[in-house]
Each structure stands twice: as C-alpha cells, then as structure tokens.
GROMACS .gro file of N, CA and C in nm:
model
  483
    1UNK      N    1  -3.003   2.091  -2.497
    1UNK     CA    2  -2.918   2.057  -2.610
    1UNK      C    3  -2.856   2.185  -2.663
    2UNK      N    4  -2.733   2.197  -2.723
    2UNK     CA    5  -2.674   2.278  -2.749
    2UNK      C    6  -2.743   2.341  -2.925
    3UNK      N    7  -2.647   2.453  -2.956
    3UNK     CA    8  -2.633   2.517  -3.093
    3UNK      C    9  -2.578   2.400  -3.165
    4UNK      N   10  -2.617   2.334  -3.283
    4UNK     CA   11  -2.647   2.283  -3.413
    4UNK      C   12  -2.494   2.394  -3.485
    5UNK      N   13  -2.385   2.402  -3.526
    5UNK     CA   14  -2.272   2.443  -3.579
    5UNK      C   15  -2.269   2.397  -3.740
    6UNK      N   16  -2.323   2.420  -3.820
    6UNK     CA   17  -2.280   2.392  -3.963
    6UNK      C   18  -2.126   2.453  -3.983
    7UNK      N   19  -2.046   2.361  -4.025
    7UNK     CA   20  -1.923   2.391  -4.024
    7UNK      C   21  -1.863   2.401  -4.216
    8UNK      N   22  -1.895   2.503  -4.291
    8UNK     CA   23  -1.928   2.513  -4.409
    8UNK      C   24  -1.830   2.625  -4.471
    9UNK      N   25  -1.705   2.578  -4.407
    9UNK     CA   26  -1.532   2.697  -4.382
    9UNK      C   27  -1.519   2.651  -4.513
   10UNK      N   28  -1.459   2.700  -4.626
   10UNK     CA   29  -1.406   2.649  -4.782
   10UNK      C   30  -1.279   2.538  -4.763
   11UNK      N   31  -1.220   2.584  -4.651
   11UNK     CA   32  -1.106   2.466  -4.609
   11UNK      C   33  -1.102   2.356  -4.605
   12UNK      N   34  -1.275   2.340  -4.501
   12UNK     CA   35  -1.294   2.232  -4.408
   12UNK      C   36  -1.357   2.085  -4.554
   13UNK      N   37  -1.426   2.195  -4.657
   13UNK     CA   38  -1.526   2.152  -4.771
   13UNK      C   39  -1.391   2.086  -4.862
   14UNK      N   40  -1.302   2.174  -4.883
   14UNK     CA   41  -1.188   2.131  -4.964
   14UNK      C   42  -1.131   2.012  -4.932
   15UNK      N   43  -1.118   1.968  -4.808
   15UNK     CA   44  -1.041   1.890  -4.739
   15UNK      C   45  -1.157   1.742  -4.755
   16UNK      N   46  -1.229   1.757  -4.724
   16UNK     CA   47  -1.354   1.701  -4.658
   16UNK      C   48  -1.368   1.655  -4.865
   17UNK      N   49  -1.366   1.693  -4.955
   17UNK     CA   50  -1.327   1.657  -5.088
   17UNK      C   51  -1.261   1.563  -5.130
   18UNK      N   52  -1.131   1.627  -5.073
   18UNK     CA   53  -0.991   1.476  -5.099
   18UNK      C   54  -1.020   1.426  -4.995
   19UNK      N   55  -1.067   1.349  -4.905
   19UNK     CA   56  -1.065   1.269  -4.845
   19UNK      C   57  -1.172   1.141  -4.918
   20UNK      N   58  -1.275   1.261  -4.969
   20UNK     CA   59  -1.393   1.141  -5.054
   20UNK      C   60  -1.317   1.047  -5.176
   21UNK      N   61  -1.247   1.130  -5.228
   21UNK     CA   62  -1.175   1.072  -5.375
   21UNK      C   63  -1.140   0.903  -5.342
   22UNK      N   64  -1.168   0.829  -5.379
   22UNK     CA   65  -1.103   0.667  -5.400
   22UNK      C   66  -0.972   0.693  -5.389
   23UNK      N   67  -0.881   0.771  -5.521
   23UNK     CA   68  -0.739   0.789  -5.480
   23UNK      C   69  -0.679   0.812  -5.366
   24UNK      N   70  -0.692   0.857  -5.266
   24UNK     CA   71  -0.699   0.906  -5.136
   24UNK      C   72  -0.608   0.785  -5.060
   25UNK      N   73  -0.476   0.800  -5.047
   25UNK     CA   74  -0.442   0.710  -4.979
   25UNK      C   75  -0.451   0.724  -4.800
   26UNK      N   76  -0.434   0.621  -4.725
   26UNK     CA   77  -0.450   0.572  -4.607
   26UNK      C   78  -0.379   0.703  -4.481
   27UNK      N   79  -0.256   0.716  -4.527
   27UNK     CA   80  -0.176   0.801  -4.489
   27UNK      C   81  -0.245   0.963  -4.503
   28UNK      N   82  -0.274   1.022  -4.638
   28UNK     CA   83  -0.369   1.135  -4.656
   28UNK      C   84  -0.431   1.160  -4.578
   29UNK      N   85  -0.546   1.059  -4.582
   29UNK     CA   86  -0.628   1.047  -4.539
   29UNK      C   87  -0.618   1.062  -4.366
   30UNK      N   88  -0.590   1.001  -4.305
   30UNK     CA   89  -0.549   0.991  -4.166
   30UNK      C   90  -0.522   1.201  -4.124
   31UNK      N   91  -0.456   1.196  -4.237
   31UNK     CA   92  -0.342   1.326  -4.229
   31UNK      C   93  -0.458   1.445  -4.231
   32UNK      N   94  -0.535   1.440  -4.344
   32UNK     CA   95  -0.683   1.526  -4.351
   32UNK      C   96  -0.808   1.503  -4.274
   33UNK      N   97  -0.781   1.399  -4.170
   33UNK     CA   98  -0.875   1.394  -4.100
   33UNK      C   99  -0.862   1.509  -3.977
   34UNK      N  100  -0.715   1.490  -3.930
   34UNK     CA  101  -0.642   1.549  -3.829
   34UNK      C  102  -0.675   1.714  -3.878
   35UNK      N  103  -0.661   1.723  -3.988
   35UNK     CA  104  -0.661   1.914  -4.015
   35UNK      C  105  -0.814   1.911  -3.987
   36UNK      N  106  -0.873   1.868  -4.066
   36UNK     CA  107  -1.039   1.897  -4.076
   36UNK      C  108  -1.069   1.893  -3.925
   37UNK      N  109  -1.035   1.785  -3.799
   37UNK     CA  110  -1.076   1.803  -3.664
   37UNK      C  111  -1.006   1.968  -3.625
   38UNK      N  112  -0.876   1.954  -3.638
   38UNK     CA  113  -0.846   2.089  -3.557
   38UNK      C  114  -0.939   2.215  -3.632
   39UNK      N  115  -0.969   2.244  -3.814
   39UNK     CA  116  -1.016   2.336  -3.811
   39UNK      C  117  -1.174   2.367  -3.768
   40UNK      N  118  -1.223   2.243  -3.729
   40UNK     CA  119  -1.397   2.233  -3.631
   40UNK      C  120  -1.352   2.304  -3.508
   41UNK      N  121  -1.260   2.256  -3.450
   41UNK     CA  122  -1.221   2.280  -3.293
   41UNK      C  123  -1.187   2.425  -3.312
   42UNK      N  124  -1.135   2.470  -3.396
   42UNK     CA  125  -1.124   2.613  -3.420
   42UNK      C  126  -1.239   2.707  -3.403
   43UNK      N  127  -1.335   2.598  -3.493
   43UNK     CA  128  -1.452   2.717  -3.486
   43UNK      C  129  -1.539   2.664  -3.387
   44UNK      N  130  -1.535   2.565  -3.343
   44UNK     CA  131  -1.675   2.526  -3.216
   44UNK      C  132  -1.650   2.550  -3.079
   45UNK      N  133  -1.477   2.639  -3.093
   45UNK     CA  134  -1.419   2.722  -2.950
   45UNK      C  135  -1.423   2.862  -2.962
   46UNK      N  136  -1.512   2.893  -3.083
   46UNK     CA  137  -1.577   3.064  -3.091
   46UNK      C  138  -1.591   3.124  -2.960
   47UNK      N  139  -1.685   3.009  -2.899
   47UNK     CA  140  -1.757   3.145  -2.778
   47UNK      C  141  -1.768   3.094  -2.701
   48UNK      N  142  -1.589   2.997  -2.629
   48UNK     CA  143  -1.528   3.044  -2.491
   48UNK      C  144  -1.527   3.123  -2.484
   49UNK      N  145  -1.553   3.165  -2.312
   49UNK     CA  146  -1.520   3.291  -2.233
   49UNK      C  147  -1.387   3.294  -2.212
   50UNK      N  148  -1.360   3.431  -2.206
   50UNK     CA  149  -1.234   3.445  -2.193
   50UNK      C  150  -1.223   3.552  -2.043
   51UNK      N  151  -1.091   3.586  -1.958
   51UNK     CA  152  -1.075   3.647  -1.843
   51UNK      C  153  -0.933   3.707  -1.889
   52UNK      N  154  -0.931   3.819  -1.823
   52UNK     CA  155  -0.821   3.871  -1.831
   52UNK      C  156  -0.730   3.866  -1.704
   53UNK      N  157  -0.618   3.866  -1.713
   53UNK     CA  158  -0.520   3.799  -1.624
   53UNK      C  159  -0.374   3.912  -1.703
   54UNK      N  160  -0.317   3.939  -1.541
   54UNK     CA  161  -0.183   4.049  -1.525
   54UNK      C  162  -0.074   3.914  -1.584
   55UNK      N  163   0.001   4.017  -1.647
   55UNK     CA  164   0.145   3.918  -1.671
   55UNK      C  165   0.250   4.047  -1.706
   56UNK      N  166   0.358   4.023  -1.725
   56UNK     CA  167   0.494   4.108  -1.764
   56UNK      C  168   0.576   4.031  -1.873
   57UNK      N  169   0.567   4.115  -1.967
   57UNK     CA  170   0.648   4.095  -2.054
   57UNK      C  171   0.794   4.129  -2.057
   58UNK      N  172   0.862   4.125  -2.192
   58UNK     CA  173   0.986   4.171  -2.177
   58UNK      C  174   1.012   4.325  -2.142
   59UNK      N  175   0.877   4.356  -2.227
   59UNK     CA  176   0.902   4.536  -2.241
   59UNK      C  177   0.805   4.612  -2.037
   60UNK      N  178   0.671   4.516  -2.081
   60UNK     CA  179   0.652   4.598  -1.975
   60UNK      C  180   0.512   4.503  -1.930
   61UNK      N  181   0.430   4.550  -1.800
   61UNK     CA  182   0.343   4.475  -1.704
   61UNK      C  183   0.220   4.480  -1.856
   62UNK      N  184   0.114   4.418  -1.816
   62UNK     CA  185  -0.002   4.386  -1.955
   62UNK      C  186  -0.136   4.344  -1.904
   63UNK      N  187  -0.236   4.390  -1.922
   63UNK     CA  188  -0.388   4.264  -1.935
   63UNK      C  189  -0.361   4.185  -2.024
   64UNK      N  190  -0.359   4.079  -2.004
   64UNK     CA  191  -0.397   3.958  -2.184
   64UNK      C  192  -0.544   3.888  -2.095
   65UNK      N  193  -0.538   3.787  -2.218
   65UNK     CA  194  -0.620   3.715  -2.232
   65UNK      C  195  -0.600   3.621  -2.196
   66UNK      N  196  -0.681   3.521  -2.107
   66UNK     CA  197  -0.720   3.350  -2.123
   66UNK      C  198  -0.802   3.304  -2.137
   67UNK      N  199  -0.824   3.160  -2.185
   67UNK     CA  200  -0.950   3.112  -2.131
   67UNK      C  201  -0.972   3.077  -2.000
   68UNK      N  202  -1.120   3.125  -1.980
   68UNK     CA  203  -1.169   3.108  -1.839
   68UNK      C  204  -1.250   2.992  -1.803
   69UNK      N  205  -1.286   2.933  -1.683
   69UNK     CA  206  -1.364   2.826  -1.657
   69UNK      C  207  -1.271   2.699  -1.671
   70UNK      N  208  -1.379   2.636  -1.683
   70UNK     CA  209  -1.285   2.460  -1.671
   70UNK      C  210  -1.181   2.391  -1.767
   71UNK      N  211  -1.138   2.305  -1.733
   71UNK     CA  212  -1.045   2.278  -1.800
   71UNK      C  213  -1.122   2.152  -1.917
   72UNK      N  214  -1.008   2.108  -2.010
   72UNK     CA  215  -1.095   2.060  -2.139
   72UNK      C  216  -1.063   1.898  -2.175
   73UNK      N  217  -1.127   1.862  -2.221
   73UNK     CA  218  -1.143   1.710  -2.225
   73UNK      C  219  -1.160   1.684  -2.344
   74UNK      N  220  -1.131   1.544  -2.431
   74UNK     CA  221  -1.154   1.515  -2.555
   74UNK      C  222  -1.232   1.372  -2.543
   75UNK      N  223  -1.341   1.335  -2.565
   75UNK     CA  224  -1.375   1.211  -2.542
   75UNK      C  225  -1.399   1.149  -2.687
   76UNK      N  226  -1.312   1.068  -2.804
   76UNK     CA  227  -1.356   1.038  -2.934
   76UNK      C  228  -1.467   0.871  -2.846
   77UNK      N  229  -1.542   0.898  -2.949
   77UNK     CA  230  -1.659   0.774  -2.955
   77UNK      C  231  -1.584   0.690  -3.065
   78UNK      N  232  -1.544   0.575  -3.014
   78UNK     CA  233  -1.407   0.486  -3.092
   78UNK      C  234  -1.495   0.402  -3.152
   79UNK      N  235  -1.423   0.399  -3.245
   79UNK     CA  236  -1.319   0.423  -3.297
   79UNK      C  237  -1.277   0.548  -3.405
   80UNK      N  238  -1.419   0.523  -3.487
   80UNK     CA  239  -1.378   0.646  -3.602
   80UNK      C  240  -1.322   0.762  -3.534
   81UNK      N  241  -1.364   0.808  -3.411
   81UNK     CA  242  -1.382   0.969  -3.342
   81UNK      C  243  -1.215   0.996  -3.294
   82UNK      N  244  -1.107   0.849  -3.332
   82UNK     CA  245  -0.992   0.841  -3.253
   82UNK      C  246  -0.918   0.957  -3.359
   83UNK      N  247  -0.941   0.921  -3.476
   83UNK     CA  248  -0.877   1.039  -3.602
   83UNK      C  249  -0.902   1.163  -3.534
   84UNK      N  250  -0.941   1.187  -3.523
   84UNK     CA  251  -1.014   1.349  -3.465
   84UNK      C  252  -0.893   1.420  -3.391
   85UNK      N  253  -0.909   1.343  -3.282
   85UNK     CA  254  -0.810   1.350  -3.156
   85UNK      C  255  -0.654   1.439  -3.160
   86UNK      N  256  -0.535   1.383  -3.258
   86UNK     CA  257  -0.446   1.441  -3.270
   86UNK      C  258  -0.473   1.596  -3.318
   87UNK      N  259  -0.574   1.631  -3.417
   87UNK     CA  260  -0.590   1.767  -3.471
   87UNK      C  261  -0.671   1.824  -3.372
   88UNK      N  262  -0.744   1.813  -3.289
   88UNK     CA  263  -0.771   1.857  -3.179
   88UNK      C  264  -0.676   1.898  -3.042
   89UNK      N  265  -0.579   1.811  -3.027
   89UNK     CA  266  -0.514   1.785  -2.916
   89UNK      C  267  -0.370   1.917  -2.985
   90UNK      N  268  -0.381   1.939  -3.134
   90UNK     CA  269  -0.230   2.056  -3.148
   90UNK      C  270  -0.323   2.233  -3.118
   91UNK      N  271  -0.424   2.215  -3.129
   91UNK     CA  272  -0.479   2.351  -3.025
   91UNK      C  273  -0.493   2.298  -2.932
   92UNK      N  274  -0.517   2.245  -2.840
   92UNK     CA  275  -0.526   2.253  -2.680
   92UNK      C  276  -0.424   2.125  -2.631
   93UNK      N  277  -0.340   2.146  -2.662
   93UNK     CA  278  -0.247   2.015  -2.630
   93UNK      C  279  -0.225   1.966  -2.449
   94UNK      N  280  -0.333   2.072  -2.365
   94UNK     CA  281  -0.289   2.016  -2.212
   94UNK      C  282  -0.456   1.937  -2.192
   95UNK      N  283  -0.541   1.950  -2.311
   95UNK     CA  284  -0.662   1.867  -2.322
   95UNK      C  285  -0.652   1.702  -2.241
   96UNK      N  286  -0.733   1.648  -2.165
   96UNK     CA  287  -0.737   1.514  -2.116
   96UNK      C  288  -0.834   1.439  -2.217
   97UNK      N  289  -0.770   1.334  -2.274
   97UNK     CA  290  -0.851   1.244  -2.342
   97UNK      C  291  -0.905   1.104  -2.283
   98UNK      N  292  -1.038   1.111  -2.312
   98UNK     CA  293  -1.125   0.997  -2.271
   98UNK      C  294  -1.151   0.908  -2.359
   99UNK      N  295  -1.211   0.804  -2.373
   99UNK     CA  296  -1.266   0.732  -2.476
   99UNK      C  297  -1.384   0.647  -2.447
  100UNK      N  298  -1.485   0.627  -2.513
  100UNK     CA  299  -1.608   0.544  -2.510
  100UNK      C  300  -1.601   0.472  -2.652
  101UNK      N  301  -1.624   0.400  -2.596
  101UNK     CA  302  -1.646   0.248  -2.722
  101UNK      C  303  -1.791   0.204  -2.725
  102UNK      N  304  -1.836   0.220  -2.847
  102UNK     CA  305  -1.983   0.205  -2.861
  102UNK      C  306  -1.993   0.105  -3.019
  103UNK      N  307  -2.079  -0.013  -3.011
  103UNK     CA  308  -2.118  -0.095  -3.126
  103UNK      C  309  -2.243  -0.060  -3.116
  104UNK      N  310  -2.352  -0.104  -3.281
  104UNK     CA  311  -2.443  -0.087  -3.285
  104UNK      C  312  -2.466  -0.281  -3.286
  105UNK      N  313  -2.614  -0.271  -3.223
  105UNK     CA  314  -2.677  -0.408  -3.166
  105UNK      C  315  -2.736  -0.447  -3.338
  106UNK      N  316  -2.707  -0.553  -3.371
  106UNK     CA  317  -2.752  -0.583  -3.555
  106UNK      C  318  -2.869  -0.602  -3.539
  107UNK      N  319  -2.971  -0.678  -3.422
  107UNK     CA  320  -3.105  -0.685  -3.395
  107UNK      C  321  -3.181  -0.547  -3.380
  108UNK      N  322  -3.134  -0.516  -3.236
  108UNK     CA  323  -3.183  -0.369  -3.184
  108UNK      C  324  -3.172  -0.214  -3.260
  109UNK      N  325  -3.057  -0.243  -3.333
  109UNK     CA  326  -2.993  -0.110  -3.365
  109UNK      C  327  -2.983  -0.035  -3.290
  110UNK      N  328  -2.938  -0.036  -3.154
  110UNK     CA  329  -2.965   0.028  -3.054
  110UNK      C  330  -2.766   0.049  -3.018
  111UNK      N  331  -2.687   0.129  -2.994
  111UNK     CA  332  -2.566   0.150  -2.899
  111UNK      C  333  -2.541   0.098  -2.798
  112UNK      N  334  -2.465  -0.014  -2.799
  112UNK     CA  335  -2.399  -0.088  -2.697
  112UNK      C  336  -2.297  -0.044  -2.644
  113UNK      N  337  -2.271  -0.023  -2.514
  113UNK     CA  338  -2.110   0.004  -2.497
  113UNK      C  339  -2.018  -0.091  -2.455
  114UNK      N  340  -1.892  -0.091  -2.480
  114UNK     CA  341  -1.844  -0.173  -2.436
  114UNK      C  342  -1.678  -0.128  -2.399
  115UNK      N  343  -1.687  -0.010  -2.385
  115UNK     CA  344  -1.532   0.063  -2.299
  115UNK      C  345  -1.590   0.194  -2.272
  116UNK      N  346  -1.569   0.225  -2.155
  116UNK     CA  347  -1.587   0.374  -2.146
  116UNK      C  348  -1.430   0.367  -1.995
  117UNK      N  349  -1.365   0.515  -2.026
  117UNK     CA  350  -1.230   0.520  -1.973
  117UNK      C  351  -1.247   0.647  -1.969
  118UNK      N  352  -1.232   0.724  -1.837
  118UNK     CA  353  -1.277   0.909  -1.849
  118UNK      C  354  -1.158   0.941  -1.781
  119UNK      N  355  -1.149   1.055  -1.801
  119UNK     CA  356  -1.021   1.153  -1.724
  119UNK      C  357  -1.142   1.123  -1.531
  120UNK      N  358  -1.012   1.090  -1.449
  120UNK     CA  359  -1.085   1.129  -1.328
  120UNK      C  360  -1.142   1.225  -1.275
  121UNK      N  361  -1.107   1.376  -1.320
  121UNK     CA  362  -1.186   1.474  -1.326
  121UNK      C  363  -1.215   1.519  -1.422
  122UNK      N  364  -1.361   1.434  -1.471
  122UNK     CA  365  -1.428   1.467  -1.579
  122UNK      C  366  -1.516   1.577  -1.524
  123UNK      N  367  -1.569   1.534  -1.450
  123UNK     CA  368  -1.679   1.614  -1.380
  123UNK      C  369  -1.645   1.772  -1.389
  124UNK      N  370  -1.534   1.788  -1.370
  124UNK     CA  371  -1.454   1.889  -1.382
  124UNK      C  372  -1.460   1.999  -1.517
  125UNK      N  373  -1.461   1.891  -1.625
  125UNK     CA  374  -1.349   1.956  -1.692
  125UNK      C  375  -1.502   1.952  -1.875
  126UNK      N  376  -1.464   2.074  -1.901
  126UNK     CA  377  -1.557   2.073  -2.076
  126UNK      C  378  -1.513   1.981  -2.146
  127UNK      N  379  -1.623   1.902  -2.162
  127UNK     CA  380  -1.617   1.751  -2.248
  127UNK      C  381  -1.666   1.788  -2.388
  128UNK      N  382  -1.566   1.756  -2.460
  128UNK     CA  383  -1.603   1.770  -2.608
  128UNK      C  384  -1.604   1.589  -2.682
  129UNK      N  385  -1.686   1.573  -2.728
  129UNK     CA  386  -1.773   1.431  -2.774
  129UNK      C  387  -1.711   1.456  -2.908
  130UNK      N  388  -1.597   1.374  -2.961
  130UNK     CA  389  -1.574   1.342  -3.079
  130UNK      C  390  -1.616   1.254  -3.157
  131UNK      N  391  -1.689   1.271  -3.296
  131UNK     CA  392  -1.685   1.144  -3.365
  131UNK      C  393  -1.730   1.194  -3.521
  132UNK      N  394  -1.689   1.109  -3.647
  132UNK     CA  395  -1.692   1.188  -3.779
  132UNK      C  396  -1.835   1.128  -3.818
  133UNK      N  397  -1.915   1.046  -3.782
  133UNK     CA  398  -2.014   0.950  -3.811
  133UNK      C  399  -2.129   1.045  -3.723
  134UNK      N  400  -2.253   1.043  -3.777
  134UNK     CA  401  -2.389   1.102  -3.767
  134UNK      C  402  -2.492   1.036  -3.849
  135UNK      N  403  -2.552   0.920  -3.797
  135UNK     CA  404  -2.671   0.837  -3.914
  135UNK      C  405  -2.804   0.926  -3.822
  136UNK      N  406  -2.809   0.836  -3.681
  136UNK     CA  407  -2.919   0.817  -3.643
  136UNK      C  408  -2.883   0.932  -3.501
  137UNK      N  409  -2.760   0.956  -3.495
  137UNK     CA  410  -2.742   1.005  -3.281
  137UNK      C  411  -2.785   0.922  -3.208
  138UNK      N  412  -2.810   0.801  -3.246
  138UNK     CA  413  -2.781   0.701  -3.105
  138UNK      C  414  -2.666   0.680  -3.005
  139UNK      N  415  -2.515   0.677  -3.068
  139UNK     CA  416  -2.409   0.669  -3.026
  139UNK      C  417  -2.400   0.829  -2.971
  140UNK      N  418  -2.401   0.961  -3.018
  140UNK     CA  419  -2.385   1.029  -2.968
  140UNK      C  420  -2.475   1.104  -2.850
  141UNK      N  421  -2.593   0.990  -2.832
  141UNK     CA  422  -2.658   1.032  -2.749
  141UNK      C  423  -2.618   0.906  -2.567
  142UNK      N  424  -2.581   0.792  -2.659
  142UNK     CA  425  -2.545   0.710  -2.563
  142UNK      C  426  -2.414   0.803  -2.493
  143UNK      N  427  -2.330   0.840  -2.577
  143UNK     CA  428  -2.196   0.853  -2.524
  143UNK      C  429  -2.247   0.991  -2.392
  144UNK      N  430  -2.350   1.065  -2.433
  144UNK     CA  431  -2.338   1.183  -2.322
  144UNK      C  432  -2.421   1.132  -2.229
  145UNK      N  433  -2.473   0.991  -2.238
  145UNK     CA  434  -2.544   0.923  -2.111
  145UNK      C  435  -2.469   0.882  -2.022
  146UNK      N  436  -2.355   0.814  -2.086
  146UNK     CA  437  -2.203   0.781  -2.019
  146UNK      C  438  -2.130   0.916  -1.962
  147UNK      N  439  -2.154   0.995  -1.984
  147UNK     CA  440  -2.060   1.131  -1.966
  147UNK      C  441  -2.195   1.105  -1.831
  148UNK      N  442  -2.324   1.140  -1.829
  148UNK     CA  443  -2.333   1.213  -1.713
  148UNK      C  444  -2.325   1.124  -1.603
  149UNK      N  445  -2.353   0.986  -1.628
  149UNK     CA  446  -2.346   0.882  -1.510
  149UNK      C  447  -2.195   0.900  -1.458
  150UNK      N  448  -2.123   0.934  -1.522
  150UNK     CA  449  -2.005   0.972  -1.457
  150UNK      C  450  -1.957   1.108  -1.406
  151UNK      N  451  -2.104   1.163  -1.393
  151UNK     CA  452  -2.099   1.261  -1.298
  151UNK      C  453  -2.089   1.409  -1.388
  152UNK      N  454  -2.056   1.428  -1.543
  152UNK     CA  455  -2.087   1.523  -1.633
  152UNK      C  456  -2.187   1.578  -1.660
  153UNK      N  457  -2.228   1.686  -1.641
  153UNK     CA  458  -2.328   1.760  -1.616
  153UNK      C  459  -2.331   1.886  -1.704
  154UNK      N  460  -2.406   1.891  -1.791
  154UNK     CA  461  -2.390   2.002  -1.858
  154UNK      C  462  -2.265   2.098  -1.924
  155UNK      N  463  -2.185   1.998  -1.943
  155UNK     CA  464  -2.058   2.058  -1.998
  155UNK      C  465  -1.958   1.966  -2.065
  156UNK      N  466  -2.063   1.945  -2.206
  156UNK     CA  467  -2.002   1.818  -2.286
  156UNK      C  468  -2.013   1.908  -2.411
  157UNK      N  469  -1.972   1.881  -2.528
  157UNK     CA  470  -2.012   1.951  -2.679
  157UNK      C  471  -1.934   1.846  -2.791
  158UNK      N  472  -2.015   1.804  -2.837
  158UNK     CA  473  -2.023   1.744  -2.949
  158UNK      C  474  -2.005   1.754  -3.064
  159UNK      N  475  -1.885   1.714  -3.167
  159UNK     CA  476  -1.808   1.750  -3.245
  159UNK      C  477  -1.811   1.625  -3.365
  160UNK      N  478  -1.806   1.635  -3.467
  160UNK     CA  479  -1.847   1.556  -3.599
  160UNK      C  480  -1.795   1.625  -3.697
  161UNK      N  481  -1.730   1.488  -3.755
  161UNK     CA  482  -1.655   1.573  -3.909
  161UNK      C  483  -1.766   1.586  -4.014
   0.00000   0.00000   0.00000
C-alpha cells in the first residue's frame, strides 16, 4: 500500500469550504470540484521521476526535463470520482480515462460492481483511482481489485477529495 498524502494546501481547505456552504450553487460547485482535483494531482505528482532528454531551442541545443516511465491513466470510481476528472485531465491532458462503477449492497454493505471500462493498455500505464468519497475503502479497495484482474500491477494511486 502506498504513502497516506494529507492534502492540507490553504487553497485546497479554502475551496473545499465553499463547496460545504448550502449557498453553493450546482455550477460552483462542479467548478470547485475540478480546481480542488487538479490542485491534489499537483501535489500527489511530487515524486514522479523525472529523465532528462536533448532538445533545441530557439537560442540553442539543452538538457530539460520529462517525466519518465509509463504513461498515465485516470480511473474515477463513478460516479462522484467523474468531477475529479476534468481538473485532473488540464495537467496531464494526454492522460487515458477509465471508469469503474461501483454500488454499495444495502444488505451486505459490501461494493458491487457493475461497469468497469479500462484503457487497453492499462497494464501499461500509472493508474490513478479517483474518487471524493472515503467512509469505509471498500469501493476503493474493490476498484484496485478490478485494476489488477485486468492485469494492473502495482501501479495504481489513489486520489480523494
């Protein structure tokens, strides 16, 4: 299991504020969900590796920077986790999005699924597990059960507003 991220930015708290308010209309709301995902994704992409790679500029040849390793995936746990998605997707906008659909059983309380839809090279690619909801981690534990039967292996990370 990964690092535990308290995400406790004054931004994220501010935002994460007006969204609680009753006044808070539908539209806002939607709108502050989207910032609050991208500024998580900001900080829970701290410590990609990065590689350096030749390029030429206008002035002259350069080392920069990229990210290194696999390519990146967004999987929201739907529905709530679908908000997420757009503020995620304006930093990494060549991201592949997946989705898993998960109900809770009213008897069992247990995570049912009932859609799961993956990028074909998931296997491939750093799976980040969206969703703003955290009671129990049933759903977020179902959803990375679904990630590995589909062949995901150690390269999922889990993201919550």
């Amino acid at each position: 299991m990964g690092k535990v991220m308290i995400m406790n930015h004054p931004l994220i708290q501010h935002k994460i504020g007006i969204i609680r308010r009753k006044e808070t209309g539908t539209r806002d709301f939607r709108a502050l969900v989207g910032e609050i995902a991208m500024l998580e994704c900001y900080e829970s992409m701290r410590d990609l590796e990065l590689q350096d790679v030749e390029i030429d500029t206008p002035i002259a040849h350069m080392t920069a920077k990229e990210l290194k390793g696999k390519k990146m995936a967004i999987v929201p746990i739907l529905r709530a986790g679908l908000g997420m998605v757009d503020g995620i997707l304006t930093l990494i906008p060549a991201a592949k999005v997946g989705h898993i659909g998960l109900y809770r059983d009213p008897e069992t309380l247990k995570p049912v699924e009932y859609y799961c839809k993956l990028p074909q090279d998931c296997a491939e690619r750093e799976i980040f597990v969206v969703d703003p909801m955290c009671a129990t981690g049933g759903s977020a534990i179902d959803a990375i059960t679904q990630l590995k039967a589909h062949g995901c292996r150690h390269n999922y990370r889990r993201r919550r507003g």
